Amino acid sequence: MKLARLNKGPEIFHTIQGEGVSAGLPATFIRASRCNLHCRWCDTDYTWNFEGTPWTHDFDAQANYRKYRKSEVTIELDPAQIAEHVLKYPTRRVVLTGGEPLLQQQGWIELIQLLRQTDPAFFFEVETNATRMPSAEFSDAVNQFNVSPKLANSGMDEAIRIMPDVLQHLATNPKAWFKFVATSSADLEEIELLAKRFALPPGRVLLMPEGRTSAELDRHGSKLAAAALARGWRYCDRLHVRLWGDKRGV
Ligand code: SF4
């Protein structure tokens, strides 16, 4: 499987889940490399913004930013090797993140089977941008989908970032929660339209501010919390940003 490389090894680390419905719980994160989208504000751009791609990113404006050499930011491991890393940590909650994890479903299925053979208590969350359809086997294997459809603020056309068949499918899956990154009134209007169009259950919709620092989160937080209250949605913060900023591997 293609994972993000951190220093000389894979980006697999033990921390607390910072976002979404499981925020605050201890978890082991496994970061997949590769994404089929290219959000302008993506904070894991090293999983997809490789040398030679045409994508633009907010970081382009920074003098020292350059696209990543694929071989420097990618590492290949098979599911058994990944399981060895996961078993070093005490938690049984595992977050499959990326990049876009659903690009490698078969590998995750093998990993999940291996880990559950070791301990049936393993619980798997998967984070997805909802543009790839989960297979029936993958849906059965994971316990929770953290679905994060991308809005116009990501800088991509709707035809690329909204896949109606996938969202319709996930909307009826009781394992799925829908987390939207928002800052503006325009974002809120767009989320309302998507929630209505795909009949997303209000109790499973979460609003989360965009931000890589506590100050950025604070700038939008109170407005979004009020909007969530008014609509019967949840509000969620980014605890890892508050605790560790944009540091990788924590
Ligand atoms: S879908 Fe997620 S990983 Fe992919 S570019 Fe957007 S924010 Fe980054």
mmCIF file of N, CA, C and O and ligand atoms in Angstrom, residues 34-45 47-48 98-100 128-129 148 150 154 156, ligand 1:
data_model
loop_
_atom_site.group_PDB
_atom_site.id
_atom_site.type_symbol
_atom_site.label_atom_id
_atom_site.label_comp_id
_atom_site.label_asym_id
_atom_site.label_seq_id
_atom_site.Cartn_x
_atom_site.Cartn_y
_atom_site.Cartn_z
ATOM 1 N N ARG A 34 -1.614 9.687 -1.756
ATOM 2 C CA ARG A 34 -2.440 9.834 -2.961
ATOM 3 C C ARG A 34 -3.842 10.375 -2.632
ATOM 4 O O ARG A 34 -4.484 9.948 -1.688
ATOM 5 N N CYS A 35 -4.274 11.311 -3.468
ATOM 6 C CA CYS A 35 -5.654 11.797 -3.410
ATOM 7 C C CYS A 35 -6.096 12.086 -4.823
ATOM 8 O O CYS A 35 -5.289 12.516 -5.655
ATOM 9 N N ASN A 36 -7.372 11.857 -5.110
ATOM 10 C CA ASN A 36 -7.911 12.146 -6.428
ATOM 11 C C ASN A 36 -8.414 13.584 -6.531
ATOM 12 O O ASN A 36 -8.800 14.025 -7.602
ATOM 13 N N LEU A 37 -8.432 14.329 -5.406
ATOM 14 C CA LEU A 37 -8.807 15.745 -5.434
ATOM 15 C C LEU A 37 -7.556 16.595 -5.179
ATOM 16 O O LEU A 37 -6.476 16.066 -4.918
ATOM 17 N N HIS A 38 -7.722 17.928 -5.235
ATOM 18 C CA HIS A 38 -6.581 18.827 -5.030
ATOM 19 C C HIS A 38 -7.097 20.133 -4.438
ATOM 20 O O HIS A 38 -7.096 21.172 -5.097
ATOM 21 N N CYS A 39 -7.529 20.051 -3.172
ATOM 22 C CA CYS A 39 -8.102 21.214 -2.491
ATOM 23 C C CYS A 39 -7.020 22.278 -2.292
ATOM 24 O O CYS A 39 -5.912 21.953 -1.850
ATOM 25 N N ARG A 40 -7.381 23.515 -2.556
ATOM 26 C CA ARG A 40 -6.369 24.582 -2.522
ATOM 27 C C ARG A 40 -5.805 24.801 -1.120
ATOM 28 O O ARG A 40 -4.688 25.271 -0.954
ATOM 29 N N TRP A 41 -6.579 24.436 -0.073
ATOM 30 C CA TRP A 41 -6.126 24.658 1.307
ATOM 31 C C TRP A 41 -5.691 23.357 1.988
ATOM 32 O O TRP A 41 -5.475 23.338 3.205
ATOM 33 N N CYS A 42 -5.570 22.284 1.259
ATOM 34 C CA CYS A 42 -5.262 20.970 1.852
ATOM 35 C C CYS A 42 -4.022 21.039 2.755
ATOM 36 O O CYS A 42 -2.977 21.532 2.337
ATOM 37 N N ASP A 43 -4.145 20.506 3.973
ATOM 38 C CA ASP A 43 -2.987 20.531 4.877
ATOM 39 C C ASP A 43 -2.208 19.214 4.850
ATOM 40 O O ASP A 43 -1.292 19.018 5.637
ATOM 41 N N THR A 44 -2.579 18.319 3.930
ATOM 42 C CA THR A 44 -1.761 17.115 3.698
ATOM 43 C C THR A 44 -1.394 17.060 2.210
ATOM 44 O O THR A 44 -1.473 16.019 1.574
ATOM 45 N N ASP A 45 -0.975 18.205 1.700
ATOM 46 C CA ASP A 45 -0.649 18.327 0.277
ATOM 47 C C ASP A 45 0.502 17.410 -0.137
ATOM 48 O O ASP A 45 0.648 17.075 -1.310
ATOM 49 N N THR A 47 0.598 14.418 0.208
ATOM 50 C CA THR A 47 0.049 13.138 -0.243
ATOM 51 C C THR A 47 -0.339 13.160 -1.727
ATOM 52 O O THR A 47 -0.691 12.113 -2.273
ATOM 53 N N TRP A 48 -0.313 14.356 -2.361
ATOM 54 C CA TRP A 48 -0.773 14.407 -3.760
ATOM 55 C C TRP A 48 -0.139 15.508 -4.612
ATOM 56 O O TRP A 48 -0.180 15.435 -5.835
ATOM 57 N N GLY A 98 -5.813 10.221 4.970
ATOM 58 C CA GLY A 98 -4.994 10.434 3.786
ATOM 59 C C GLY A 98 -4.599 11.881 3.656
ATOM 60 O O GLY A 98 -4.501 12.601 4.663
ATOM 61 N N GLY A 99 -4.562 12.290 2.347
ATOM 62 C CA GLY A 99 -4.953 11.620 1.125
ATOM 63 C C GLY A 99 -6.381 11.115 1.132
ATOM 64 O O GLY A 99 -7.189 11.480 1.968
ATOM 65 N N GLU A 100 -6.665 10.250 0.152
ATOM 66 C CA GLU A 100 -7.987 9.641 0.051
ATOM 67 C C GLU A 100 -7.844 8.132 0.253
ATOM 68 O O GLU A 100 -7.430 7.407 -0.671
ATOM 69 N N THR A 128 -12.975 10.155 4.347
ATOM 70 C CA THR A 128 -13.097 10.123 2.887
ATOM 71 C C THR A 128 -13.712 11.415 2.365
ATOM 72 O O THR A 128 -14.522 12.053 3.047
ATOM 73 N N ASN A 129 -13.314 11.758 1.135
ATOM 74 C CA ASN A 129 -13.892 12.940 0.495
ATOM 75 C C ASN A 129 -15.173 12.605 -0.274
ATOM 76 O O ASN A 129 -15.740 13.479 -0.942
ATOM 77 N N SER A 148 -16.246 13.793 4.343
ATOM 78 C CA SER A 148 -15.996 15.232 4.268
ATOM 79 C C SER A 148 -16.096 15.708 2.825
ATOM 80 O O SER A 148 -15.080 15.869 2.130
ATOM 81 N N LYS A 150 -16.291 18.086 -0.281
ATOM 82 C CA LYS A 150 -15.604 19.362 -0.470
ATOM 83 C C LYS A 150 -16.540 20.395 -1.115
ATOM 84 O O LYS A 150 -17.319 20.072 -2.011
ATOM 85 N N SER A 154 -12.893 24.841 -1.908
ATOM 86 C CA SER A 154 -11.715 23.991 -2.164
ATOM 87 C C SER A 154 -11.044 24.345 -3.489
ATOM 88 O O SER A 154 -9.934 23.873 -3.759
ATOM 89 N N MET A 156 -12.227 23.597 -6.566
ATOM 90 C CA MET A 156 -12.466 22.632 -7.655
ATOM 91 C C MET A 156 -13.906 22.733 -8.152
ATOM 92 O O MET A 156 -14.813 23.071 -7.396
HETATM 93 S S1 SF4 B 1 -9.753 15.607 -0.384
HETATM 94 FE FE1 SF4 B 1 -8.635 15.795 1.552
HETATM 95 S S2 SF4 B 1 -6.588 14.953 1.145
HETATM 96 FE FE2 SF4 B 1 -7.582 15.303 -0.826
HETATM 97 S S3 SF4 B 1 -6.861 17.306 -1.465
HETATM 98 FE FE3 SF4 B 1 -8.820 17.621 -0.406
HETATM 99 S S4 SF4 B 1 -8.287 17.999 1.767
HETATM 100 FE FE4 SF4 B 1 -6.461 17.126 0.747
#
